[in-house]
Amino acid sequence: MALRIIVHEPDPVLHQIAKEVPKITPNIHKLLNDMADTMYHAEGVGLAAPQIGILKRVIVVDVGDEHGLIEMINPVILEKEGEQLGPEGCLSIPGLNGDVRRHQKVKVKGLDRNGNEFTLEATDFLARAFQHEIDHLNGVLFTEIAERVYEVPRESRD
Ligand SMILES: [Zn+2]
């Protein structure tokens, strides 16, 4: 298990566009392993590589549903549908939440750790998590698109 350091706002790396992964190497496997370890350790539901300072299009998501851990390399949103407005936070922006409007359902495509393409249909909170993490790959933070940003109530902080 290897934990990486999560970078916080206003680190400029969070505002840059991440590069596609051209080839899956042992380094990418290590990156995926470390990202999952780091996400679980921080009790997050998703993590994008730029959040640990790596400008590669790699995300991990686990919202605690039946999908378990989802690793996706070069993720792309193929279809989007509907709308949901709900609260969101970010491991790179501790202490703040926001109400963010997202698509209610998305179909995403990407590569798994073996380089095989797969698609996944996500709804509700899982769809929100994917949109949030893919935004990170494009240098977009939830605070930039939220309808309202507010401090996390102290009693609900860890
Ligand atoms: Zn985030």
Tab-separated table of C-alpha atoms and ligand atoms in Angstrom:
chain	number	residue	atom	x	y	z
A	1	MET	CA	0.000	0.000	0.000
A	2	ALA	CA	1.336	3.376	-0.974
A	3	LEU	CA	-0.346	6.615	-0.202
A	4	ARG	CA	0.236	9.668	-2.355
A	5	ILE	CA	-0.119	13.226	-1.197
A	6	ILE	CA	-3.400	14.868	-2.216
A	7	VAL	CA	-2.825	18.355	-3.561
A	8	HIS	CA	-5.161	21.113	-2.464
A	9	GLU	CA	-6.513	24.278	-3.946
A	10	PRO	CA	-4.957	26.636	-5.078
A	11	ASP	CA	-2.327	24.273	-6.520
A	12	PRO	CA	-2.053	25.117	-10.246
A	13	VAL	CA	-1.912	21.422	-11.216
A	14	LEU	CA	-5.626	21.214	-10.377
A	15	HIS	CA	-6.369	23.692	-13.160
A	16	GLN	CA	-4.445	22.020	-15.946
A	17	ILE	CA	-5.658	19.599	-18.592
A	18	ALA	CA	-4.455	16.045	-18.072
A	19	LYS	CA	-2.947	14.053	-20.942
A	20	GLU	CA	-4.301	10.831	-22.382
A	21	VAL	CA	-2.474	7.655	-21.440
A	22	PRO	CA	-1.022	6.310	-24.720
A	23	LYS	CA	0.099	2.953	-23.363
A	24	ILE	CA	-0.616	1.019	-20.202
A	25	THR	CA	2.629	0.299	-18.401
A	26	PRO	CA	3.521	-1.088	-14.944
A	27	ASN	CA	3.720	2.545	-13.853
A	28	ILE	CA	0.032	2.997	-14.658
A	29	HIS	CA	-0.797	-0.102	-12.601
A	30	LYS	CA	1.133	1.340	-9.684
A	31	LEU	CA	-0.635	4.668	-10.173
A	32	LEU	CA	-4.061	2.949	-10.094
A	33	ASN	CA	-3.126	0.977	-6.975
A	34	ASP	CA	-1.839	4.058	-5.190
A	35	MET	CA	-4.848	6.138	-6.224
A	36	ALA	CA	-7.269	3.572	-4.773
A	37	ASP	CA	-5.237	3.345	-1.553
A	38	THR	CA	-5.142	7.130	-1.292
A	39	MET	CA	-8.876	7.503	-1.986
A	40	TYR	CA	-9.903	4.888	0.600
A	41	HIS	CA	-7.489	6.267	3.178
A	42	ALA	CA	-8.977	9.751	2.734
A	43	GLU	CA	-12.503	8.264	2.794
A	44	GLY	CA	-13.308	9.743	-0.596
A	45	VAL	CA	-15.617	8.328	-3.257
A	46	GLY	CA	-13.408	9.230	-6.201
A	47	LEU	CA	-9.969	10.472	-7.116
A	48	ALA	CA	-8.450	11.809	-10.325
A	49	ALA	CA	-4.710	11.605	-11.041
A	50	PRO	CA	-4.233	15.425	-11.107
A	51	GLN	CA	-5.291	15.405	-7.444
A	52	ILE	CA	-2.018	13.652	-6.649
A	53	GLY	CA	-0.116	15.899	-9.027
A	54	ILE	CA	-0.098	13.526	-12.014
A	55	LEU	CA	-1.459	15.051	-15.224
A	56	LYS	CA	-2.747	11.794	-16.712
A	57	ARG	CA	-6.328	10.901	-17.627
A	58	VAL	CA	-6.826	8.286	-14.919
A	59	ILE	CA	-9.636	8.117	-12.361
A	60	VAL	CA	-10.811	5.779	-9.617
A	61	VAL	CA	-14.347	5.795	-8.231
A	62	ASP	CA	-16.029	3.812	-5.462
A	63	VAL	CA	-19.303	5.199	-4.176
A	64	GLY	CA	-19.936	2.126	-2.028
A	65	ASP	CA	-22.492	0.562	-4.364
A	66	GLU	CA	-22.521	-2.817	-6.113
A	67	HIS	CA	-19.918	-1.667	-8.657
A	68	GLY	CA	-17.180	-1.533	-6.021
A	69	LEU	CA	-13.923	0.005	-7.201
A	70	ILE	CA	-14.020	1.291	-10.767
A	71	GLU	CA	-10.717	2.153	-12.419
A	72	MET	CA	-10.895	4.044	-15.690
A	73	ILE	CA	-8.153	5.248	-18.001
A	74	ASN	CA	-8.890	7.904	-20.646
A	75	PRO	CA	-12.563	8.169	-19.635
A	76	VAL	CA	-14.977	9.833	-22.024
A	77	ILE	CA	-18.647	10.681	-21.514
A	78	LEU	CA	-20.542	9.229	-24.473
A	79	GLU	CA	-24.098	10.072	-23.489
A	80	LYS	CA	-25.707	12.249	-20.869
A	81	GLU	CA	-29.285	12.558	-19.781
A	82	GLY	CA	-31.423	14.359	-17.257
A	83	GLU	CA	-30.405	16.623	-14.441
A	84	GLN	CA	-29.743	16.440	-10.710
A	85	LEU	CA	-28.836	19.138	-8.233
A	86	GLY	CA	-27.061	18.042	-5.096
A	87	PRO	CA	-24.245	18.580	-2.621
A	88	GLU	CA	-20.665	17.782	-3.522
A	89	GLY	CA	-17.282	17.955	-1.890
A	90	CYS	CA	-13.726	17.325	-2.996
A	91	LEU	CA	-10.626	15.869	-1.341
A	92	SER	CA	-8.652	18.754	-2.880
A	93	ILE	CA	-10.936	21.382	-1.335
A	94	PRO	CA	-11.343	20.370	2.303
A	95	GLY	CA	-13.968	22.203	4.321
A	96	LEU	CA	-16.150	23.298	1.399
A	97	ASN	CA	-19.228	21.782	-0.148
A	98	GLY	CA	-21.363	23.041	-2.974
A	99	ASP	CA	-24.659	22.446	-4.712
A	100	VAL	CA	-23.770	21.314	-8.200
A	101	ARG	CA	-26.048	20.645	-11.137
A	102	ARG	CA	-25.039	17.461	-12.961
A	103	HIS	CA	-26.529	15.057	-15.455
A	104	GLN	CA	-28.648	12.427	-13.770
A	105	LYS	CA	-27.327	9.672	-15.999
A	106	VAL	CA	-24.141	9.285	-18.036
A	107	LYS	CA	-22.668	6.594	-20.210
A	108	VAL	CA	-18.894	6.563	-19.943
A	109	LYS	CA	-16.261	4.771	-21.944
A	110	GLY	CA	-12.641	4.093	-21.029
A	111	LEU	CA	-9.920	1.525	-20.637
A	112	ASP	CA	-9.441	-0.880	-17.775
A	113	ARG	CA	-5.995	-1.683	-16.371
A	114	ASN	CA	-5.484	-4.340	-19.046
A	115	GLY	CA	-6.126	-1.867	-21.826
A	116	ASN	CA	-9.558	-3.275	-22.641
A	117	GLU	CA	-12.228	-0.752	-23.524
A	118	PHE	CA	-15.425	-0.896	-21.510
A	119	THR	CA	-18.525	1.238	-21.111
A	120	LEU	CA	-20.554	1.833	-18.008
A	121	GLU	CA	-23.914	3.433	-17.369
A	122	ALA	CA	-24.014	5.426	-14.184
A	123	THR	CA	-26.995	7.091	-12.549
A	124	ASP	CA	-27.591	9.332	-9.561
A	125	PHE	CA	-24.613	9.582	-7.184
A	126	LEU	CA	-22.340	7.373	-9.298
A	127	ALA	CA	-23.076	9.568	-12.328
A	128	ARG	CA	-22.229	12.612	-10.213
A	129	ALA	CA	-18.928	11.056	-9.126
A	130	PHE	CA	-17.903	10.323	-12.722
A	131	GLN	CA	-18.732	13.839	-13.875
A	132	HIS	CA	-16.795	15.306	-10.936
A	133	GLU	CA	-13.694	13.165	-11.596
A	134	ILE	CA	-13.728	13.714	-15.365
A	135	ASP	CA	-13.987	17.455	-14.706
A	136	HIS	CA	-10.715	17.130	-12.749
A	137	LEU	CA	-9.027	15.798	-15.901
A	138	ASN	CA	-10.072	19.011	-17.633
A	139	GLY	CA	-8.871	21.246	-14.817
A	140	VAL	CA	-12.382	22.048	-13.596
A	141	LEU	CA	-13.244	22.075	-9.883
A	142	PHE	CA	-16.745	21.835	-8.434
A	143	THR	CA	-16.397	25.258	-6.858
A	144	GLU	CA	-16.191	26.791	-10.344
A	145	ILE	CA	-19.518	25.349	-11.477
A	146	ALA	CA	-21.462	25.128	-8.221
A	147	GLU	CA	-24.648	27.139	-7.830
A	148	ARG	CA	-23.727	27.698	-4.206
A	149	VAL	CA	-20.550	26.996	-2.209
A	150	TYR	CA	-20.655	26.755	1.574
A	151	GLU	CA	-18.521	25.646	4.493
A	152	VAL	CA	-19.034	22.096	5.656
A	153	PRO	CA	-20.893	22.242	8.986
A	154	ARG	CA	-18.311	21.550	11.691
A	155	GLU	CA	-20.330	18.755	13.298
A	156	SER	CA	-20.254	16.719	10.082
A	157	ARG	CA	-16.507	16.986	9.595
A	158	ASP	CA	-14.316	14.057	10.536
B	1	ZN	ZN	-12.623	16.436	-6.544
